[in-house]
Tab-separated table of C-alpha atoms in Angstrom:
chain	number	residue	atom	x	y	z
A	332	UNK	CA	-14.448	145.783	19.222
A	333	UNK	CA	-10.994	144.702	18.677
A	334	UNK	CA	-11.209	141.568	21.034
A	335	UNK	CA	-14.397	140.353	18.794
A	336	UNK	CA	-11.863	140.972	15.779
A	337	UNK	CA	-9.056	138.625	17.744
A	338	UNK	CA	-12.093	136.172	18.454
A	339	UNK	CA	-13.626	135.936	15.140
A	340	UNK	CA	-9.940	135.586	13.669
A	341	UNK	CA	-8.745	132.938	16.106
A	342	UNK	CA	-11.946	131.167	15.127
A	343	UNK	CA	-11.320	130.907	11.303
A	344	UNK	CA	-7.726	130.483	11.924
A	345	UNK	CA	-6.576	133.524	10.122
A	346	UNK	CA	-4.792	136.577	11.311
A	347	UNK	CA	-6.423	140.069	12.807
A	348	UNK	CA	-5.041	141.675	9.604
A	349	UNK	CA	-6.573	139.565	6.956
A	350	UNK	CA	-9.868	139.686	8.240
A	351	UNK	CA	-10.013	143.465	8.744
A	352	UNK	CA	-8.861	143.794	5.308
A	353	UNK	CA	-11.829	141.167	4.003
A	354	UNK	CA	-13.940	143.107	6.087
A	355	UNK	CA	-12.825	146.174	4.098
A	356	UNK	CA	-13.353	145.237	0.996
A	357	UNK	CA	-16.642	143.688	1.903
A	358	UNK	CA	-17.777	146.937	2.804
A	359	UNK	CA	-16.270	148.654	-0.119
A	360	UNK	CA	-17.791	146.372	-2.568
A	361	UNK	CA	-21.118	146.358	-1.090
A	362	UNK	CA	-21.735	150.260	-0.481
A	363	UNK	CA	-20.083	151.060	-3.657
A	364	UNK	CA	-19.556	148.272	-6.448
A	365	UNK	CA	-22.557	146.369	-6.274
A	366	UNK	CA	-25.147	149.314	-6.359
A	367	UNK	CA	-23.550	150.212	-9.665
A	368	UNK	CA	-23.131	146.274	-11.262
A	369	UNK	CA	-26.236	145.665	-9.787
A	370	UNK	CA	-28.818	147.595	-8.620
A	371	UNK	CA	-28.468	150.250	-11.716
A	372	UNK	CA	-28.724	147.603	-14.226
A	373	UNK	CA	-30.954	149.144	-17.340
A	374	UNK	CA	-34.247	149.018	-16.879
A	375	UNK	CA	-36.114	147.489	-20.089
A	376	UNK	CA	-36.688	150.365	-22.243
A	377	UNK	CA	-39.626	151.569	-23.311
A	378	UNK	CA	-40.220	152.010	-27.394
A	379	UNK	CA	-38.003	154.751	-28.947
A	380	UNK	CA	-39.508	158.297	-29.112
A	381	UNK	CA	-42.040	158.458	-31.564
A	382	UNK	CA	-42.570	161.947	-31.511
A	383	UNK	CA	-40.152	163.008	-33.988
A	384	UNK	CA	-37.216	163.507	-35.008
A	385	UNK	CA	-34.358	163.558	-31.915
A	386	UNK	CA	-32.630	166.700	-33.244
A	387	UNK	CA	-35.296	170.351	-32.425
A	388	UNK	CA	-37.535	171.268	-35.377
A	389	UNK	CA	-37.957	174.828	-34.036
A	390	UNK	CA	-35.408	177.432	-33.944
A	391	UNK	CA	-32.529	178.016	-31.586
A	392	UNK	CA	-33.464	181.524	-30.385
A	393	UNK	CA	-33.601	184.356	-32.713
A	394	UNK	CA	-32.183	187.546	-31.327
A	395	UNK	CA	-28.653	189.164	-30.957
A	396	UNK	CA	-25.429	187.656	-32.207
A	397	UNK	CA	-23.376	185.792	-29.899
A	398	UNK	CA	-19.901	185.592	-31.126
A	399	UNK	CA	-18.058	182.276	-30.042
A	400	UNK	CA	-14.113	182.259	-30.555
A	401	UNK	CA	-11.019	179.704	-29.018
A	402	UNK	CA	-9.449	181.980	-26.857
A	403	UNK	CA	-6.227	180.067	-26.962
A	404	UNK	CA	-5.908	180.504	-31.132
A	405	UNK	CA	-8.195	183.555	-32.089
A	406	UNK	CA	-10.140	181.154	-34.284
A	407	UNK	CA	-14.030	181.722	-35.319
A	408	UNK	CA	-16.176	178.805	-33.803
A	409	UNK	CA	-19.851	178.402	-34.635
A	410	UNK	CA	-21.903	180.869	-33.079
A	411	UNK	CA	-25.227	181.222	-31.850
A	412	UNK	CA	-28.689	183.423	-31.115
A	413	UNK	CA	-29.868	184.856	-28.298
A	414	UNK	CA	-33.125	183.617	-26.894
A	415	UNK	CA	-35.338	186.105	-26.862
A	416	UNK	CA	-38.041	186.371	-23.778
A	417	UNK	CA	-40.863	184.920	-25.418
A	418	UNK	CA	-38.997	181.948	-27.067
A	419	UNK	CA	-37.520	181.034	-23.336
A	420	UNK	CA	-41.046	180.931	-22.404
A	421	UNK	CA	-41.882	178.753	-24.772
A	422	UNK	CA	-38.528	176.653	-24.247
A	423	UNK	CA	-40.088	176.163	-20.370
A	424	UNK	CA	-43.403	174.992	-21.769
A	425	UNK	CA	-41.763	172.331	-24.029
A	426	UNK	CA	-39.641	170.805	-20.863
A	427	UNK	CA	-42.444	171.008	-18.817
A	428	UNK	CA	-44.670	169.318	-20.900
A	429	UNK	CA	-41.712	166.526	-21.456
A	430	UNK	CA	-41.891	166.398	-17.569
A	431	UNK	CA	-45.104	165.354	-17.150
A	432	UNK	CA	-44.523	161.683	-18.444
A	433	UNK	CA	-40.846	161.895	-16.970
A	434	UNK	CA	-42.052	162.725	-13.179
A	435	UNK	CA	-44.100	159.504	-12.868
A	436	UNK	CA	-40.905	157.498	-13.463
A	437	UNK	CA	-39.483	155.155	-10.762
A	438	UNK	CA	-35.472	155.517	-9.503
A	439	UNK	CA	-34.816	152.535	-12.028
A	440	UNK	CA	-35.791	154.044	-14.565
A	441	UNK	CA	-33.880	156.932	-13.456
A	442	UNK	CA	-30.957	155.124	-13.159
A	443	UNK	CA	-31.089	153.328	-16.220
A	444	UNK	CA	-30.917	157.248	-17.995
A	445	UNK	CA	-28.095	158.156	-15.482
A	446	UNK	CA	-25.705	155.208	-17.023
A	447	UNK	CA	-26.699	155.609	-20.547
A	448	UNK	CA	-25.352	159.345	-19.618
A	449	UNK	CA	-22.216	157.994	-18.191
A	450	UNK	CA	-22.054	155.347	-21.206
A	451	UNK	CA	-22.311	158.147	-23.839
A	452	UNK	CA	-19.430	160.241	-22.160
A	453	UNK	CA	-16.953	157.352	-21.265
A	454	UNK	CA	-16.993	156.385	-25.274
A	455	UNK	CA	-16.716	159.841	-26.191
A	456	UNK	CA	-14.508	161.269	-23.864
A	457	UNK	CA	-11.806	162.508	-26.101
A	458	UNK	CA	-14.394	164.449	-28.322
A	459	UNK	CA	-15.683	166.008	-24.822
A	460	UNK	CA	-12.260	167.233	-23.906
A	461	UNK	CA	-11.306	168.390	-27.359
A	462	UNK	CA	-14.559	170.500	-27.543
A	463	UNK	CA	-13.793	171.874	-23.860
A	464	UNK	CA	-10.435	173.016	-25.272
A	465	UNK	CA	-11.678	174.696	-27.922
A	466	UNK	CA	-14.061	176.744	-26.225
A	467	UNK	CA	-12.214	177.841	-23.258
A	468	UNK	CA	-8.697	177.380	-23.970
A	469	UNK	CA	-7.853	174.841	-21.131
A	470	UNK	CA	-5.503	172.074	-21.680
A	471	UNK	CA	-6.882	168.619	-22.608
A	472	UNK	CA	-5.658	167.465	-18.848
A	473	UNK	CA	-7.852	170.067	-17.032
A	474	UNK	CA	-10.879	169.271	-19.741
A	475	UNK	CA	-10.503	165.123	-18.911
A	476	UNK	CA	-9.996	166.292	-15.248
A	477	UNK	CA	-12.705	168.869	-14.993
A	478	UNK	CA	-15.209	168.060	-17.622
A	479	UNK	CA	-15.211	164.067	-17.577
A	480	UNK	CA	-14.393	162.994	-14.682
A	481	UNK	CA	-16.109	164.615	-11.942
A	482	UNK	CA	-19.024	164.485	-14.645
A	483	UNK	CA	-18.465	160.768	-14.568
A	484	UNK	CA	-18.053	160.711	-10.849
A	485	UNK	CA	-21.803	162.403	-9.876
A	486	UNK	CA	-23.256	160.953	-12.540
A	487	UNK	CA	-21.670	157.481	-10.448
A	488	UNK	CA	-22.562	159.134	-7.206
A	489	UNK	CA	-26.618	159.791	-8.263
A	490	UNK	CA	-26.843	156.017	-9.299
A	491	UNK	CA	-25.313	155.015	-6.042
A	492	UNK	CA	-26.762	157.088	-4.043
A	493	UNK	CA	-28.962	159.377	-5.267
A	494	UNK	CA	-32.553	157.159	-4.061
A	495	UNK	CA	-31.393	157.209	-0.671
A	496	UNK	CA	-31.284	160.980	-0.578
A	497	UNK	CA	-34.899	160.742	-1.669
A	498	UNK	CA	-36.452	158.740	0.194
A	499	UNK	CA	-39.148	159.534	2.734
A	500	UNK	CA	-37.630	160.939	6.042
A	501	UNK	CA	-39.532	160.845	9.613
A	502	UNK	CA	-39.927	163.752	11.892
A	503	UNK	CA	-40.488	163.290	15.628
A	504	UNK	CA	-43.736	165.189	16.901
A	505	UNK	CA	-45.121	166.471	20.279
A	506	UNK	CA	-45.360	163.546	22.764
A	507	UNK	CA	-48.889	164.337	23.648
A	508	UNK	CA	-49.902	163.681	19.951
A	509	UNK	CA	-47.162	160.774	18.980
A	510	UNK	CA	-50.623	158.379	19.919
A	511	UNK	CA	-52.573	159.673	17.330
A	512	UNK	CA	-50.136	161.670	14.850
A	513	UNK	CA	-46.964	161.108	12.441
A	514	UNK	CA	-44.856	163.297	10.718
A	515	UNK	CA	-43.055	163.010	7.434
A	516	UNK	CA	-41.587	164.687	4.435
A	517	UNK	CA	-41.281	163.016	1.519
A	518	UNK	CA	-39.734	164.466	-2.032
A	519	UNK	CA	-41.160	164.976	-5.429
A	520	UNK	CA	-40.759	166.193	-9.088
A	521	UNK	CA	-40.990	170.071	-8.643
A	522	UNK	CA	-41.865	169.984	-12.548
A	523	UNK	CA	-38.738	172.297	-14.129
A	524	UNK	CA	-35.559	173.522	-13.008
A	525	UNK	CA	-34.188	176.926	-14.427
A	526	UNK	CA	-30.395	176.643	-14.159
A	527	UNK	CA	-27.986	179.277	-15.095
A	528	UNK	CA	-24.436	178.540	-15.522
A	529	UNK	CA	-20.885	179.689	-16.242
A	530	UNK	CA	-18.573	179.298	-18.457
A	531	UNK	CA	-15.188	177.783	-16.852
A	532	UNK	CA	-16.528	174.270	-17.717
A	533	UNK	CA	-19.138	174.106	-20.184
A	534	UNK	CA	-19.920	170.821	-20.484
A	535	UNK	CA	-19.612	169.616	-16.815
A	536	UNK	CA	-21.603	172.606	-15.736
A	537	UNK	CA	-24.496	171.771	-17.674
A	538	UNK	CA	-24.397	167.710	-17.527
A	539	UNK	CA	-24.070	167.754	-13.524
A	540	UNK	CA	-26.825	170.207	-12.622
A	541	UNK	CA	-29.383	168.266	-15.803
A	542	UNK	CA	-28.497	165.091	-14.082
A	543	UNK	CA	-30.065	165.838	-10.860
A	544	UNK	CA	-32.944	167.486	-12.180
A	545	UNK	CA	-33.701	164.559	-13.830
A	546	UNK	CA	-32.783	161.879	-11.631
A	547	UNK	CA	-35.434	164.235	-9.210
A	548	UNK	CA	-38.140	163.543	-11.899
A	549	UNK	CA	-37.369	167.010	-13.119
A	550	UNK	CA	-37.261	168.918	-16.506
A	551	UNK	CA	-34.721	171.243	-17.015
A	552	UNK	CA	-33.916	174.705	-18.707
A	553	UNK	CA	-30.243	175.369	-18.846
A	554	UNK	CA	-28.907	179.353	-19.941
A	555	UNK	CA	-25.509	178.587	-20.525
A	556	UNK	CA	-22.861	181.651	-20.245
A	557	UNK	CA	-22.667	183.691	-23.661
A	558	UNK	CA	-18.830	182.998	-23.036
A	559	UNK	CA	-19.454	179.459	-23.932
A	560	UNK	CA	-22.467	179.151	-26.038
A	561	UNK	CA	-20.534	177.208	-29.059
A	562	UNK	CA	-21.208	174.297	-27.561
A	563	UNK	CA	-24.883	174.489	-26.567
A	564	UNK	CA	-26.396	172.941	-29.660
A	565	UNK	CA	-24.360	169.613	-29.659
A	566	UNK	CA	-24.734	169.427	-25.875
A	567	UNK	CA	-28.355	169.294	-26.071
A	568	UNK	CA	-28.178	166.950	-29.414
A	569	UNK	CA	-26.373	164.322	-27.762
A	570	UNK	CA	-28.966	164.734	-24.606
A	571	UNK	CA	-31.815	164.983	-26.896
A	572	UNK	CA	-30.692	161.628	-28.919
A	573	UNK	CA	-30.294	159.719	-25.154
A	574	UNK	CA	-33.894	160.985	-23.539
A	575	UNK	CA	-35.041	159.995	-26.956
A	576	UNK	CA	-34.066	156.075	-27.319
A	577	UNK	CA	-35.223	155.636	-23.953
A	578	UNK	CA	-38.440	156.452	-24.912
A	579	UNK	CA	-39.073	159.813	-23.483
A	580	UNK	CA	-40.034	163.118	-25.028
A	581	UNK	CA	-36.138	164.730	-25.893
A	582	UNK	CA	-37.973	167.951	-24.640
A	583	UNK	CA	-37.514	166.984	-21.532
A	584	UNK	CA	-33.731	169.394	-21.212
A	585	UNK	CA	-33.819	172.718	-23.162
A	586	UNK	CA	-30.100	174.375	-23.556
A	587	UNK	CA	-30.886	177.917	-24.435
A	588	UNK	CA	-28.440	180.622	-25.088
A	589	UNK	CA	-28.610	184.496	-24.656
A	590	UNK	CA	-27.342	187.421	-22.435
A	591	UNK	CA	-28.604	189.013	-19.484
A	592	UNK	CA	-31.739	189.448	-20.764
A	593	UNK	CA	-32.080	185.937	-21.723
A	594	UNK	CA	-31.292	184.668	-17.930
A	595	UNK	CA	-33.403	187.382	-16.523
A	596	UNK	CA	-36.234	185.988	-19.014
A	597	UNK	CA	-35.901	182.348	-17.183
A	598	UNK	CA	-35.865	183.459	-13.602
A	599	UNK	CA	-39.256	184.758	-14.622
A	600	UNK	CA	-40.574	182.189	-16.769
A	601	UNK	CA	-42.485	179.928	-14.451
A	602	UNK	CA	-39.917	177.552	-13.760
A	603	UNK	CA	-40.026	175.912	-10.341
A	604	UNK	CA	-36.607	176.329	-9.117
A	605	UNK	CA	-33.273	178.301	-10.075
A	606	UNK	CA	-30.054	177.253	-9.670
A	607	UNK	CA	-27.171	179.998	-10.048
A	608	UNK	CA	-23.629	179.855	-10.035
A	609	UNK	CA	-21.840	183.296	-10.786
A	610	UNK	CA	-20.626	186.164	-9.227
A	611	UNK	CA	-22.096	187.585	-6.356
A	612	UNK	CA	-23.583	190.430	-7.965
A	613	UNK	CA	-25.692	188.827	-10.396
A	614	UNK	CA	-26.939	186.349	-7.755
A	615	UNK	CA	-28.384	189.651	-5.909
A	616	UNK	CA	-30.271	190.369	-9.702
A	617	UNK	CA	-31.768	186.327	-10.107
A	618	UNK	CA	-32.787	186.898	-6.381
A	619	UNK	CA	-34.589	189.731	-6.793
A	620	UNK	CA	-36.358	188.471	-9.731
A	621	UNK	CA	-37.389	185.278	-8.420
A	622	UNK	CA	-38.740	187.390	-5.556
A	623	UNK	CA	-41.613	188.447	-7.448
A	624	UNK	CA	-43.108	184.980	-7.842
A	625	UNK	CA	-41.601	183.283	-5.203
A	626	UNK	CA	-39.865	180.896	-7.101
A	627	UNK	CA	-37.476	179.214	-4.801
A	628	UNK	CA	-33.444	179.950	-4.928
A	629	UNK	CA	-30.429	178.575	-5.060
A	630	UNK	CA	-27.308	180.355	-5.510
A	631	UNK	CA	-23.691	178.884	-5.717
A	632	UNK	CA	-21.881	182.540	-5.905
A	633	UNK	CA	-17.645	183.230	-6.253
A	634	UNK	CA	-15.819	184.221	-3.486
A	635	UNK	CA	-11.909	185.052	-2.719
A	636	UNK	CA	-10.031	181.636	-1.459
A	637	UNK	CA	-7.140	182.017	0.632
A	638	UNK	CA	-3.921	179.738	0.400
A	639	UNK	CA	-2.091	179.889	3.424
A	640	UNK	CA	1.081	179.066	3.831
A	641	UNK	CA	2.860	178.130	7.348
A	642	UNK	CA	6.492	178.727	8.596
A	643	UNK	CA	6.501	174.579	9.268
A	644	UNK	CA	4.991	173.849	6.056
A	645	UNK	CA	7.122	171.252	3.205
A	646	UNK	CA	8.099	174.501	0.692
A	647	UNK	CA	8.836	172.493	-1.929
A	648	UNK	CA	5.757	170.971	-2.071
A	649	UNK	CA	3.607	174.173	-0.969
A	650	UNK	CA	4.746	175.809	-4.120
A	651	UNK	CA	3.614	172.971	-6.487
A	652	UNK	CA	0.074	172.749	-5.076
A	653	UNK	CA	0.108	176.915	-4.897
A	654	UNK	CA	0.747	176.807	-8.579
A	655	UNK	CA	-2.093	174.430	-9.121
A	656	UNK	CA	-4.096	176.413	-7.301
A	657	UNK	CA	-3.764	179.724	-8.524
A	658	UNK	CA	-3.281	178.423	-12.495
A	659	UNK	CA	-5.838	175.683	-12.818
A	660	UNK	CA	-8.253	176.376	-15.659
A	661	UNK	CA	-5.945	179.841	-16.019
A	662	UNK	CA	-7.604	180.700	-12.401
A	663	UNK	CA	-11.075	180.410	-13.661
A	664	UNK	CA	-12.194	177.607	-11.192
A	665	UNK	CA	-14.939	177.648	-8.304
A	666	UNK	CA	-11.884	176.601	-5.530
A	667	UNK	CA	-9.064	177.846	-7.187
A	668	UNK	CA	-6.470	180.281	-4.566
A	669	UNK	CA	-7.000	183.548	-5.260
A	670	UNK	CA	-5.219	185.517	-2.230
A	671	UNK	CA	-1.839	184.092	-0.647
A	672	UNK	CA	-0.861	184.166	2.653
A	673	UNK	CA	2.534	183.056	3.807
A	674	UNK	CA	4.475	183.363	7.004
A	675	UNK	CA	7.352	185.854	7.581
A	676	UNK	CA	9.735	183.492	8.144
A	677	UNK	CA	9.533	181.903	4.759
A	678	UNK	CA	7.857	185.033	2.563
A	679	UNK	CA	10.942	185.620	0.706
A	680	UNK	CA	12.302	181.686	-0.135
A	681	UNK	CA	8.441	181.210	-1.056
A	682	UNK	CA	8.416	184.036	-3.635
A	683	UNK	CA	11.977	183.081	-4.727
A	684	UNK	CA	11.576	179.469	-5.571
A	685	UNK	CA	7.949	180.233	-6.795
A	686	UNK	CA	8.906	182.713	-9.689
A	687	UNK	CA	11.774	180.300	-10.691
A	688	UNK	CA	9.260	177.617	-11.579
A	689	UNK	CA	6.359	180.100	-13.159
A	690	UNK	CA	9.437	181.355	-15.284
A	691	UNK	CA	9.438	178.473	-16.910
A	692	UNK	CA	5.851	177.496	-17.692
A	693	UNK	CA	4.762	178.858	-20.874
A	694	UNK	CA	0.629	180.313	-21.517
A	695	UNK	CA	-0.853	179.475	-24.652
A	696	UNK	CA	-2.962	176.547	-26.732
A	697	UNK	CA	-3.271	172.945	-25.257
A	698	UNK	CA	-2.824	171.551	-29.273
A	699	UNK	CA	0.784	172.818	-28.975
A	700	UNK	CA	1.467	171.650	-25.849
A	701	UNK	CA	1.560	173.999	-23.535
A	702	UNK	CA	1.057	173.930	-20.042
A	703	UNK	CA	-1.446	176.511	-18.963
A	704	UNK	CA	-4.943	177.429	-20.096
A	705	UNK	CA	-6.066	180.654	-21.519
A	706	UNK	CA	-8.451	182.916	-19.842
A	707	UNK	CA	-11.819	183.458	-21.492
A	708	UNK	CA	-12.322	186.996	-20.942
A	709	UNK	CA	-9.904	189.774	-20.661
């Protein structure tokens, strides 16, 4: 391969080097820029929903209190209701009614709603940190870190990529019927997704799991964590208003809010699919309730991550990225380090130069400057 290199370079009379490096950023730019200049370019849209109004009509559940406070300050933020059973019924019947128009849309169109996403949070993505903040007490570097950029990144990612994932895949079959047979499987809209989230990013969590319903030709129910619930309302506003001027029923993504009972309520509900990410213990309770209708599973559950730390290993730097690890988002993060495990050789100068730097950070709200996040609940 390299001699064709020296060949082709010798013929256009420029060096190996150059021409590897044009060769890299040919590749670059065609995997990865032009599908997003390009082949995600809006799709005309269609006329504005004429259904009504963007913003819901009907009410936002109607059972217990949930309490919403920063827990960086102490202070009040809006609360919300509980859904009760019957109204996250009805919350499934609205998205899947949305879907039905939705799931006959092509991957342009679905595109063209992926970047009007992406265009909504990268003009409002001070307002998306700031909310973030308030809610769970991070700083506003873990909220543009955590919330808007990887948001950003898949919603980039789906556009990119996300047809190819769906198209139709072959499937070799028995050589005595390969004259007469073929085998496929092809993908399509399952009709609604029930997702149940946490609460250690509230606006990522909901924005990256709704995106790939949709850009499957899905609707989507989303139970957000009663941790987090604050934000619900204006999360499914600002999705509402986007669904809406691209000329699709706003229905179409239903944030509900609620407790147990509430999340139990849309395991059952007739949705299609659930998505879970929790602990492991409540994953065993959506299981065994989507058991009894067979409604197909997926669970993303916690776990206990190990850092481990060699005897060869750059100290100084070990301890930074330990720190990261253990404090980002206060420890309330899917990958964060939760168990340590260092050499003998080094134990001691590891726990020594460690506590010297955690001496010195400071816990407390983002809005004074402070360096670590708070932890939702004690």
């Amino acid at each position: 391969m390299l001699g064709l290199i020296a060949i082709v370079a010798s013929y256009l009379g420029i060096s190996m080097q150059t021409l590897l490096l044009g060769l890299l950023i040919g590749y670059l730019t065609y995997f990865w820029i032009t599908p997003i200049l390009f082949t995600a370019r809006r799709a005309p849209s269609r006329p504005k929903w004429k259904g009504g109004d963007y913003k819901r009509e009907y009410v936002r559940g109607s059972g217990k209190d949930i309490p919403c406070r920063n827990p960086a300050t102490g202070e009040e933020l809006p609360g919300a209701k509980a859904y009760t059973p019957e109204e996250v019924k009805n919350a499934r019947l609205r998205a899947s009614q949305a879907a039905k128009d939705w799931s006959q849309t092509d991957f342009t169109e679905r595109k063209a709603l992926m970047m009007d996403i992406l265009d909504w949070i990268l003009d409002n993505q001070e307002l998306i940190a700031r909310k973030s903040c308030e809610e769970t007490g991070k700083t506003m570097a873990e909220a543009s870190l955590g919330e808007v950029m990887t948001t950003l990144e898949k919603l980039r990612w789906l556009v990119a990529k996300g047809e190819q994932c769906l198209q139709p895949e072959n499937r070799d079959v028995p050589l005595l019927l390969a004259f007469t047979k073929s085998a496929r499987v092809e993908w399509y809209p399952m009709g609604v997704i029930g997702i149940i989230v946490p609460w250690n990013y509230p606006f990522h969590n909901v924005l990256s799991h709704v995106a790939t319903a949709l850009f499957a030709g899905n609707g989507a129910v989303v139970k957000v964590s009663e941790w987090a619930s604050s934000s619900a309302k204006w999360i499914e506003d600002v999705l509402r208003e986007i669904i809406g001027k691209r000329g699709y029923n706003p229905d179409l993504v239903q944030i509900i809010t609620g407790y147990g009972e509430t999340g139990a309520a849309l395991v059952q509900s007739g949705v299609e699919k659930v998505l879970f990410i929790g602990s492991p213990g409540v994953g065993k309770l959506v299981m065994k309730g989507a058991s009894s209708t067979l409604t197909p599973v997926i669970l993303e559950l916690g776990g206990k991550d190990a850092f481990v730390v060699c005897d060869d290993a750059d100290l100084d730097h070990a301890i930074d990225i330990a720190i990261r690890g253990a404090f980002i988002n206060c420890g309330q993060n899917c990958i964060s380090a939760e168990r340590f495990l260092v050499q003998d050789g080094i134990y001691d100068e590891f726990l020594k130069k460690i506590l010297i730097k955690l001496k010195k950070t400071r816990q407390g709200a983002s809005c004074k400057g402070l360096r670590l996040s708070m932890i939702v609940e004690e």
